[in-house]
mmCIF file of C-alpha atoms and ligand atoms in Angstrom:
data_model
loop_
_atom_site.group_PDB
_atom_site.id
_atom_site.type_symbol
_atom_site.label_atom_id
_atom_site.label_comp_id
_atom_site.label_asym_id
_atom_site.label_seq_id
_atom_site.Cartn_x
_atom_site.Cartn_y
_atom_site.Cartn_z
ATOM 1 C CA MET A 133 3.374 -8.115 20.768
ATOM 2 C CA THR A 134 0.857 -11.447 21.461
ATOM 3 C CA SER A 135 1.780 -14.005 18.711
ATOM 4 C CA ASN A 136 4.642 -14.461 16.217
ATOM 5 C CA THR A 137 3.799 -16.510 13.264
ATOM 6 C CA GLN A 138 6.973 -16.444 10.201
ATOM 7 C CA THR A 139 5.324 -18.503 6.973
ATOM 8 C CA SER A 140 5.977 -18.410 3.441
ATOM 9 C CA PHE A 141 2.761 -20.532 3.060
ATOM 10 C CA ASP A 142 -0.620 -19.630 2.363
ATOM 11 C CA PRO A 143 -2.217 -20.057 5.841
ATOM 12 C CA ALA A 144 -5.558 -21.068 3.871
ATOM 13 C CA ASN A 145 -3.012 -23.574 2.000
ATOM 14 C CA PRO A 146 -0.398 -24.986 3.765
ATOM 15 C CA ASP A 147 0.487 -27.150 1.219
ATOM 16 C CA LYS A 148 1.181 -24.810 -1.181
ATOM 17 C CA PRO A 149 3.854 -22.156 -0.644
ATOM 18 C CA TYR A 150 4.007 -19.134 -2.132
ATOM 19 C CA GLU A 151 6.806 -18.482 -4.845
ATOM 20 C CA THR A 152 6.978 -14.883 -5.113
ATOM 21 C CA ILE A 153 5.967 -13.220 -1.885
ATOM 22 C CA GLN A 154 6.673 -13.996 1.905
ATOM 23 C CA VAL A 155 4.050 -13.221 4.540
ATOM 24 C CA ALA A 156 5.007 -13.250 8.306
ATOM 25 C CA VAL A 157 2.823 -11.969 11.518
ATOM 26 C CA GLU A 158 3.697 -10.572 14.236
ATOM 27 C CA GLY A 159 1.234 -9.465 16.879
ATOM 28 C CA ALA A 160 -1.370 -7.714 15.177
ATOM 29 C CA VAL A 161 0.926 -6.449 12.281
ATOM 30 C CA ALA A 162 1.354 -8.804 9.380
ATOM 31 C CA THR A 163 4.112 -8.091 6.457
ATOM 32 C CA ILE A 164 3.850 -9.194 2.680
ATOM 33 C CA THR A 165 7.536 -9.245 1.271
ATOM 34 C CA LEU A 166 7.746 -9.153 -2.448
ATOM 35 C CA ASP A 167 10.765 -11.959 -3.327
ATOM 36 C CA ARG A 168 11.705 -12.118 -6.798
ATOM 37 C CA PRO A 169 15.405 -10.885 -6.474
ATOM 38 C CA LYS A 170 16.803 -12.174 -9.831
ATOM 39 C CA ALA A 171 13.951 -9.841 -11.163
ATOM 40 C CA LEU A 172 14.144 -6.897 -8.897
ATOM 41 C CA ASN A 173 10.712 -7.758 -7.863
ATOM 42 C CA ALA A 174 9.219 -7.278 -11.136
ATOM 43 C CA LEU A 175 5.000 -8.007 -10.868
ATOM 44 C CA ASN A 176 4.312 -10.580 -12.927
ATOM 45 C CA SER A 177 1.040 -12.613 -12.899
ATOM 46 C CA GLN A 178 2.141 -14.860 -10.517
ATOM 47 C CA VAL A 179 2.672 -11.700 -8.035
ATOM 48 C CA LEU A 180 -0.911 -10.455 -8.918
ATOM 49 C CA ALA A 181 -2.071 -14.063 -8.182
ATOM 50 C CA GLU A 182 -0.180 -14.396 -4.832
ATOM 51 C CA ILE A 183 -0.826 -11.040 -3.467
ATOM 52 C CA VAL A 184 -4.303 -10.019 -3.877
ATOM 53 C CA PRO A 185 -5.693 -13.039 -2.102
ATOM 54 C CA ALA A 186 -2.853 -13.034 0.869
ATOM 55 C CA ALA A 187 -3.903 -9.660 1.345
ATOM 56 C CA GLU A 188 -7.825 -10.251 0.998
ATOM 57 C CA ALA A 189 -6.890 -13.043 3.883
ATOM 58 C CA LEU A 190 -5.478 -10.918 6.351
ATOM 59 C CA ASP A 191 -7.711 -8.292 5.739
ATOM 60 C CA ALA A 192 -10.764 -10.572 7.024
ATOM 61 C CA ASP A 193 -8.906 -11.873 10.007
ATOM 62 C CA PRO A 194 -9.936 -9.476 13.031
ATOM 63 C CA ALA A 195 -6.033 -10.245 14.914
ATOM 64 C CA ILE A 196 -4.704 -8.158 12.131
ATOM 65 C CA GLY A 197 -4.793 -4.821 12.680
ATOM 66 C CA ALA A 198 -2.526 -3.453 9.579
ATOM 67 C CA ILE A 199 -0.877 -4.367 6.892
ATOM 68 C CA VAL A 200 2.363 -3.943 5.280
ATOM 69 C CA ILE A 201 3.880 -4.456 2.103
ATOM 70 C CA THR A 202 7.494 -4.204 1.039
ATOM 71 C CA GLY A 203 10.313 -5.388 -0.846
ATOM 72 C CA SER A 204 13.869 -5.985 -0.470
ATOM 73 C CA GLU A 205 17.040 -3.232 0.303
ATOM 74 C CA LYS A 206 17.587 -3.067 -3.711
ATOM 75 C CA ALA A 207 14.294 -2.820 -4.796
ATOM 76 C CA PHE A 208 10.273 -2.198 -3.585
ATOM 77 C CA ALA A 209 9.635 -3.389 -7.127
ATOM 78 C CA ALA A 210 10.951 -2.545 -10.531
ATOM 79 C CA GLY A 211 7.624 -2.862 -12.161
ATOM 80 C CA ALA A 212 5.239 -4.596 -14.081
ATOM 81 C CA ASP A 213 7.404 -7.485 -15.242
ATOM 82 C CA ILE A 214 8.470 -6.492 -19.060
ATOM 83 C CA LYS A 215 9.368 -9.781 -20.057
ATOM 84 C CA GLU A 216 6.329 -11.130 -19.814
ATOM 85 C CA MET A 217 4.136 -8.264 -21.046
ATOM 86 C CA LYS A 218 6.131 -7.335 -23.897
ATOM 87 C CA ASP A 219 3.975 -9.912 -26.361
ATOM 88 C CA GLU A 220 0.732 -8.943 -25.459
ATOM 89 C CA VAL A 221 -1.671 -7.570 -28.105
ATOM 90 C CA TYR A 222 -4.709 -4.995 -28.347
ATOM 91 C CA PRO A 223 -7.771 -5.980 -27.613
ATOM 92 C CA GLU A 224 -6.986 -8.997 -25.443
ATOM 93 C CA VAL A 225 -5.057 -7.042 -23.184
ATOM 94 C CA ALA A 226 -8.489 -4.873 -22.495
ATOM 95 C CA GLU A 227 -10.551 -8.253 -22.605
ATOM 96 C CA LYS A 228 -8.613 -9.668 -19.856
ATOM 97 C CA ARG A 229 -8.346 -6.554 -18.054
ATOM 98 C CA LEU A 230 -4.438 -6.184 -17.443
ATOM 99 C CA PHE A 231 -3.436 -5.162 -14.030
ATOM 100 C CA ALA A 232 -6.614 -4.249 -12.858
ATOM 101 C CA ASP A 233 -6.882 -6.445 -9.826
ATOM 102 C CA TRP A 234 -3.898 -4.709 -8.400
ATOM 103 C CA GLU A 235 -6.841 -2.289 -7.563
ATOM 104 C CA LYS A 236 -8.452 -4.793 -5.180
ATOM 105 C CA LEU A 237 -5.599 -3.927 -2.663
ATOM 106 C CA ALA A 238 -6.751 -0.148 -2.593
ATOM 107 C CA GLN A 239 -9.930 -1.641 -1.492
ATOM 108 C CA LEU A 240 -8.787 -3.786 1.801
ATOM 109 C CA LYS A 241 -10.326 -2.259 4.998
ATOM 110 C CA THR A 242 -6.822 -2.546 7.157
ATOM 111 C CA PRO A 243 -4.796 0.441 6.973
ATOM 112 C CA LEU A 244 -1.933 -0.657 4.123
ATOM 113 C CA ILE A 245 1.317 0.565 4.949
ATOM 114 C CA THR A 246 3.658 0.482 1.320
ATOM 115 C CA ALA A 247 7.536 0.611 2.840
ATOM 116 C CA VAL A 248 9.931 1.293 -0.530
ATOM 117 C CA SER A 249 13.713 0.921 -0.365
ATOM 118 C CA GLY A 250 15.711 1.047 -3.900
ATOM 119 C CA PHE A 251 13.609 1.036 -6.705
ATOM 120 C CA ALA A 252 9.465 1.808 -7.004
ATOM 121 C CA LEU A 253 9.690 2.266 -10.787
ATOM 122 C CA GLY A 254 6.428 2.311 -13.054
ATOM 123 C CA GLY A 255 3.968 -0.673 -11.422
ATOM 124 C CA GLY A 256 6.691 -0.459 -8.391
ATOM 125 C CA CYS A 257 5.617 3.213 -7.452
ATOM 126 C CA GLU A 258 1.774 2.193 -8.497
ATOM 127 C CA VAL A 259 1.569 -0.125 -5.841
ATOM 128 C CA ALA A 260 3.602 1.557 -3.406
ATOM 129 C CA MET A 261 0.718 4.382 -3.754
ATOM 130 C CA LEU A 262 -2.062 2.041 -2.713
ATOM 131 C CA GLY A 263 -0.943 2.127 0.473
ATOM 132 C CA ASP A 264 -2.500 4.543 3.354
ATOM 133 C CA ILE A 265 0.832 5.127 4.561
ATOM 134 C CA LEU A 266 4.093 5.394 1.923
ATOM 135 C CA LEU A 267 6.992 5.164 4.627
ATOM 136 C CA ALA A 268 10.141 5.603 2.262
ATOM 137 C CA SER A 269 14.105 4.429 3.508
ATOM 138 C CA GLU A 270 17.096 6.946 2.412
ATOM 139 C CA SER A 271 17.397 4.821 -0.477
ATOM 140 C CA ALA A 272 14.237 4.786 -2.204
ATOM 141 C CA LYS A 273 13.873 6.246 -5.836
ATOM 142 C CA PHE A 274 10.780 6.278 -7.474
ATOM 143 C CA GLY A 275 9.857 7.080 -10.841
ATOM 144 C CA GLN A 276 7.473 6.454 -14.037
ATOM 145 C CA PRO A 277 9.865 5.163 -16.822
ATOM 146 C CA GLU A 278 6.947 3.785 -19.066
ATOM 147 C CA ILE A 279 6.907 6.291 -21.518
ATOM 148 C CA THR A 280 10.766 4.819 -21.985
ATOM 149 C CA LEU A 281 8.925 1.483 -23.185
ATOM 150 C CA GLY A 282 6.532 3.148 -25.554
ATOM 151 C CA ILE A 283 3.466 3.056 -23.084
ATOM 152 C CA ILE A 284 2.100 4.801 -20.119
ATOM 153 C CA PRO A 285 1.556 3.988 -16.461
ATOM 154 C CA GLY A 286 -1.064 1.650 -16.315
ATOM 155 C CA MET A 287 -1.700 0.847 -12.730
ATOM 156 C CA GLY A 288 -3.276 4.089 -11.602
ATOM 157 C CA GLY A 289 0.312 6.378 -12.091
ATOM 158 C CA THR A 290 -1.384 9.016 -14.307
ATOM 159 C CA GLN A 291 -4.277 9.427 -11.330
ATOM 160 C CA ARG A 292 -2.364 8.556 -7.636
ATOM 161 C CA LEU A 293 1.001 10.553 -8.666
ATOM 162 C CA THR A 294 -0.871 13.479 -10.097
ATOM 163 C CA ARG A 295 -3.434 13.906 -7.021
ATOM 164 C CA ALA A 296 0.263 13.451 -4.892
ATOM 165 C CA VAL A 297 2.705 15.686 -5.936
ATOM 166 C CA GLY A 298 0.625 17.994 -8.391
ATOM 167 C CA LYS A 299 0.511 18.183 -12.320
ATOM 168 C CA TYR A 300 3.910 19.751 -12.937
ATOM 169 C CA LYS A 301 5.715 16.893 -11.083
ATOM 170 C CA ALA A 302 3.823 14.473 -12.464
ATOM 171 C CA MET A 303 4.318 15.499 -16.025
ATOM 172 C CA ASP A 304 8.035 15.816 -15.297
ATOM 173 C CA LEU A 305 8.803 12.761 -13.891
ATOM 174 C CA ILE A 306 5.888 10.852 -16.511
ATOM 175 C CA LEU A 307 6.888 12.433 -19.477
ATOM 176 C CA THR A 308 10.579 12.400 -19.083
ATOM 177 C CA GLY A 309 10.441 8.462 -17.135
ATOM 178 C CA ARG A 310 13.552 9.990 -15.071
ATOM 179 C CA MET A 311 13.664 8.674 -11.066
ATOM 180 C CA MET A 312 13.437 10.856 -7.963
ATOM 181 C CA ASP A 313 15.164 9.877 -4.874
ATOM 182 C CA ALA A 314 13.506 9.804 -1.590
ATOM 183 C CA GLU A 315 14.415 13.721 -0.725
ATOM 184 C CA GLU A 316 12.720 14.997 -3.563
ATOM 185 C CA ALA A 317 9.960 12.427 -2.930
ATOM 186 C CA GLU A 318 9.212 13.682 0.197
ATOM 187 C CA ARG A 319 9.399 17.017 -0.718
ATOM 188 C CA SER A 320 7.032 16.812 -3.445
ATOM 189 C CA GLY A 321 4.153 15.080 -1.019
ATOM 190 C CA LEU A 322 4.747 11.693 -2.189
ATOM 191 C CA VAL A 323 5.806 9.963 0.636
ATOM 192 C CA SER A 324 4.766 10.124 4.382
ATOM 193 C CA ARG A 325 7.927 9.735 5.859
ATOM 194 C CA VAL A 326 11.681 9.150 5.046
ATOM 195 C CA LEU A 327 13.699 6.664 7.233
ATOM 196 C CA PRO A 328 17.312 5.856 7.580
ATOM 197 C CA ALA A 329 18.091 3.124 5.334
ATOM 198 C CA GLU A 330 19.567 1.369 8.404
ATOM 199 C CA GLY A 331 17.354 -0.288 11.232
ATOM 200 C CA PHE A 332 14.549 0.480 8.248
ATOM 201 C CA ALA A 333 12.279 -2.747 7.989
ATOM 202 C CA GLU A 334 12.119 -2.482 12.467
ATOM 203 C CA GLU A 335 11.424 1.091 12.265
ATOM 204 C CA VAL A 336 8.614 0.421 9.631
ATOM 205 C CA GLN A 337 7.365 -2.487 12.235
ATOM 206 C CA LYS A 338 7.275 -0.079 15.153
ATOM 207 C CA ILE A 339 4.611 2.447 13.086
ATOM 208 C CA ALA A 340 2.902 -0.167 11.858
ATOM 209 C CA ALA A 341 2.309 -1.779 15.341
ATOM 210 C CA LYS A 342 1.315 2.137 16.477
ATOM 211 C CA VAL A 343 -1.358 2.072 13.879
ATOM 212 C CA ALA A 344 -2.373 -1.843 14.215
ATOM 213 C CA SER A 345 -2.676 -0.336 18.599
ATOM 214 C CA MET A 346 -5.691 1.602 17.554
ATOM 215 C CA SER A 347 -9.570 0.798 17.438
ATOM 216 C CA GLN A 348 -10.046 -0.699 14.442
ATOM 217 C CA VAL A 349 -13.746 0.749 13.431
ATOM 218 C CA ALA A 350 -11.664 4.156 14.253
ATOM 219 C CA LEU A 351 -9.613 3.164 11.741
ATOM 220 C CA ALA A 352 -11.582 1.990 8.840
ATOM 221 C CA ALA A 353 -13.399 5.185 9.325
ATOM 222 C CA ALA A 354 -10.702 7.391 9.240
ATOM 223 C CA THR A 355 -9.135 5.383 5.726
ATOM 224 C CA GLU A 356 -12.592 5.825 4.220
ATOM 225 C CA MET A 357 -12.924 9.483 4.538
ATOM 226 C CA VAL A 358 -9.485 10.743 3.621
ATOM 227 C CA ASP A 359 -10.067 8.800 0.423
ATOM 228 C CA GLU A 360 -13.551 10.434 0.122
ATOM 229 C CA ALA A 361 -11.310 13.531 0.152
ATOM 230 C CA TYR A 362 -9.784 12.290 -3.483
ATOM 231 C CA ARG A 363 -13.377 11.540 -4.766
ATOM 232 C CA SER A 364 -16.000 14.010 -3.813
ATOM 233 C CA THR A 365 -16.584 17.810 -3.787
ATOM 234 C CA LEU A 366 -15.142 19.824 -0.453
ATOM 235 C CA GLU A 367 -18.640 20.151 0.693
ATOM 236 C CA ASP A 368 -20.032 16.306 0.357
ATOM 237 C CA GLY A 369 -16.449 14.816 1.789
ATOM 238 C CA VAL A 370 -17.313 17.099 4.944
ATOM 239 C CA GLU A 371 -21.031 16.331 5.160
ATOM 240 C CA ALA A 372 -19.604 12.623 4.830
ATOM 241 C CA GLU A 373 -16.999 13.029 7.374
ATOM 242 C CA ARG A 374 -19.671 14.458 10.148
ATOM 243 C CA GLN A 375 -21.817 11.478 9.174
ATOM 244 C CA GLN A 376 -18.864 8.919 9.952
ATOM 245 C CA PHE A 377 -17.634 10.643 12.884
ATOM 246 C CA TRP A 378 -21.018 10.805 14.076
ATOM 247 C CA ARG A 379 -21.648 6.962 13.725
ATOM 248 C CA LEU A 380 -18.468 6.350 15.738
ATOM 249 C CA PHE A 381 -20.854 7.783 18.937
ATOM 250 C CA ASP A 382 -22.714 4.423 18.620
ATOM 251 C CA THR A 383 -19.142 2.224 19.023
ATOM 252 C CA ALA A 384 -18.014 0.840 22.016
ATOM 253 C CA ASP A 385 -14.430 2.019 21.497
ATOM 254 C CA GLN A 386 -15.787 5.794 21.122
ATOM 255 C CA LYS A 387 -16.667 5.333 24.795
ATOM 256 C CA GLU A 388 -13.890 3.264 25.622
ATOM 257 C CA GLY A 389 -11.278 5.584 24.312
ATOM 258 C CA MET A 390 -12.704 8.679 26.034
ATOM 259 C CA ALA A 391 -13.644 7.386 29.406
ATOM 260 C CA ALA A 392 -9.890 5.735 29.058
ATOM 261 C CA PHE A 393 -8.481 9.393 28.186
ATOM 262 C CA ALA A 394 -10.860 10.641 31.781
ATOM 263 C CA GLU A 395 -9.427 8.042 33.779
ATOM 264 C CA LYS A 396 -5.781 8.410 32.775
ATOM 265 C CA ARG A 397 -5.617 4.964 31.391
ATOM 266 C CA LYS A 398 -4.745 2.838 28.232
ATOM 267 C CA PRO A 399 -7.533 1.645 26.159
ATOM 268 C CA GLU A 400 -8.795 -1.416 25.684
ATOM 269 C CA TRP A 401 -10.045 -1.634 22.328
ATOM 270 C CA GLN A 402 -12.898 -4.237 21.012
ATOM 271 C CA HIS A 403 -12.850 -3.049 17.634
ATOM 272 C CA ARG A 404 -17.228 -2.523 17.486
HETATM 273 N N1 LIG B 634 10.303 -6.671 -15.662
HETATM 274 C C1 LIG B 634 11.314 -7.459 -16.211
HETATM 275 N N2 LIG B 634 12.145 -7.879 -15.390
HETATM 276 C C2 LIG B 634 13.260 -6.430 -14.644
HETATM 277 C C3 LIG B 634 12.794 -5.664 -14.947
HETATM 278 C C4 LIG B 634 11.409 -5.796 -15.038
HETATM 279 N N3 LIG B 634 10.186 -4.343 -15.365
HETATM 280 N N4 LIG B 634 13.558 -4.769 -14.017
HETATM 281 C C5 LIG B 634 14.300 -5.587 -13.800
HETATM 282 N N5 LIG B 634 14.269 -6.441 -14.344
HETATM 283 C C6 LIG B 634 15.531 -7.993 -14.356
HETATM 284 C C7 LIG B 634 16.160 -7.281 -15.339
HETATM 285 O O1 LIG B 634 16.178 -7.917 -17.012
HETATM 286 C C8 LIG B 634 17.521 -8.031 -14.898
HETATM 287 O O2 LIG B 634 17.329 -9.383 -15.734
HETATM 288 P P1 LIG B 634 18.428 -10.326 -16.137
HETATM 289 O O3 LIG B 634 19.570 -10.848 -15.103
HETATM 290 O O4 LIG B 634 18.139 -11.721 -16.361
HETATM 291 O O5 LIG B 634 19.412 -9.602 -17.235
HETATM 292 C C9 LIG B 634 17.391 -8.043 -13.679
HETATM 293 O O6 LIG B 634 16.137 -7.717 -13.371
HETATM 294 C C10 LIG B 634 18.199 -6.937 -12.610
HETATM 295 O O7 LIG B 634 17.928 -5.879 -13.382
HETATM 296 P P2 LIG B 634 19.142 -4.948 -14.115
HETATM 297 O O8 LIG B 634 20.638 -6.180 -14.397
HETATM 298 O O9 LIG B 634 18.706 -4.126 -15.167
HETATM 299 O O10 LIG B 634 19.908 -4.047 -12.922
HETATM 300 P P3 LIG B 634 20.019 -2.354 -12.621
HETATM 301 O O11 LIG B 634 20.752 -2.467 -11.182
HETATM 302 O O12 LIG B 634 21.338 -2.357 -13.632
HETATM 303 O O13 LIG B 634 19.273 -1.985 -13.050
HETATM 304 C C11 LIG B 634 16.938 -0.801 -13.224
HETATM 305 C C12 LIG B 634 17.922 -1.473 -12.164
HETATM 306 C C13 LIG B 634 17.445 0.538 -13.710
HETATM 307 C C14 LIG B 634 15.835 -1.060 -12.417
HETATM 308 C C15 LIG B 634 16.378 -1.474 -14.230
HETATM 309 O O14 LIG B 634 16.139 -2.732 -14.516
HETATM 310 C C16 LIG B 634 15.447 -0.839 -14.885
HETATM 311 O O15 LIG B 634 15.378 -0.171 -15.781
HETATM 312 N N6 LIG B 634 14.029 -1.719 -15.055
HETATM 313 C C17 LIG B 634 13.015 -1.405 -15.971
HETATM 314 C C18 LIG B 634 12.027 -0.507 -15.260
HETATM 315 C C19 LIG B 634 11.017 -0.102 -15.630
HETATM 316 O O16 LIG B 634 11.009 0.308 -16.695
HETATM 317 N N7 LIG B 634 9.766 -0.283 -14.995
HETATM 318 C C20 LIG B 634 8.191 0.064 -15.784
HETATM 319 C C21 LIG B 634 7.765 -1.336 -16.456
HETATM 320 S S1 LIG B 634 6.393 -1.156 -16.831
HETATM 321 C C22 LIG B 634 4.979 -1.275 -15.887
HETATM 322 O O17 LIG B 634 5.107 -0.824 -14.799
HETATM 323 C C23 LIG B 634 4.007 -0.832 -16.583
HETATM 324 C C24 LIG B 634 2.742 -0.399 -15.219
HETATM 325 O O18 LIG B 634 2.448 0.823 -15.267
HETATM 326 C C25 LIG B 634 1.557 -0.939 -15.002
#
């Protein structure tokens, strides 16, 4: 760990504090913490207006090798803000593309780790699923309860949950609105790992630091190719992977990584 900066302020705009998130940087790991405790981190327009530029600024910073999005012990996020959205009407919601900007978090080049304690419901579950790696505390509870409000998931839940857990588990969760605990979520393929509630934040940092210690060109190629598996046929995906794999032999980090292995030393990445 080289630097250690704690900030609740937008580094690009230090006079204007964030109201709904906190941003902290430790070494090469940046952590964005959702911070609306009175509303169980419900995702209102202010959260969206703060988190997307914050994440994009961190993504553009070459010193950052992994971004973590997390919440509180009680709630990652209990969904989109129901009180804010209850009077919305059609077609205005379509015209302003309500919630579409959350998808920008899926387009970050830097590996995104979502770390869930407590409730990850509705939009909260959908933001958790934007992570490249989804870590869950034993206390995590996932669900898509939109049906109980007379709506359906609107931030990618019907698509990402189904791809993660398959049709029948996704239908069960989306049609009943029930929650599933961390153990069921792991068994179903929704989460990367379940970690003990005690020391959860520290373990998340260690995992993020491990990811951030890798070559950034290799990380970007790896995340792009795993995502390609969702978009393409197996044949096209394998060909796209080959192209990426071959291109990595044109990087300094491939030369360094393999030389370091042969010389029994740690690699020094140049991220190019
Ligand atoms: N929106 C707005 N406020 C919310 C909220 C939400 N999604 N979730 C919780 N809150 C608020 C509560 O209204 C309450 O505020 P007050 O103290 O002012 O009454 C505060 O947070 C604490 O919540 P509870 O008292 O309800 O806490 P609890 O521990 O008894 O229950 C809970 C926790 C089961 C998560 C419950 O809060 C709940 O069911 N929340 C709503 C979950 C939900 O339906 N999420 C889906 C939203 S729709 C969506 O996300 C659409 C999409 O796909 C984009």
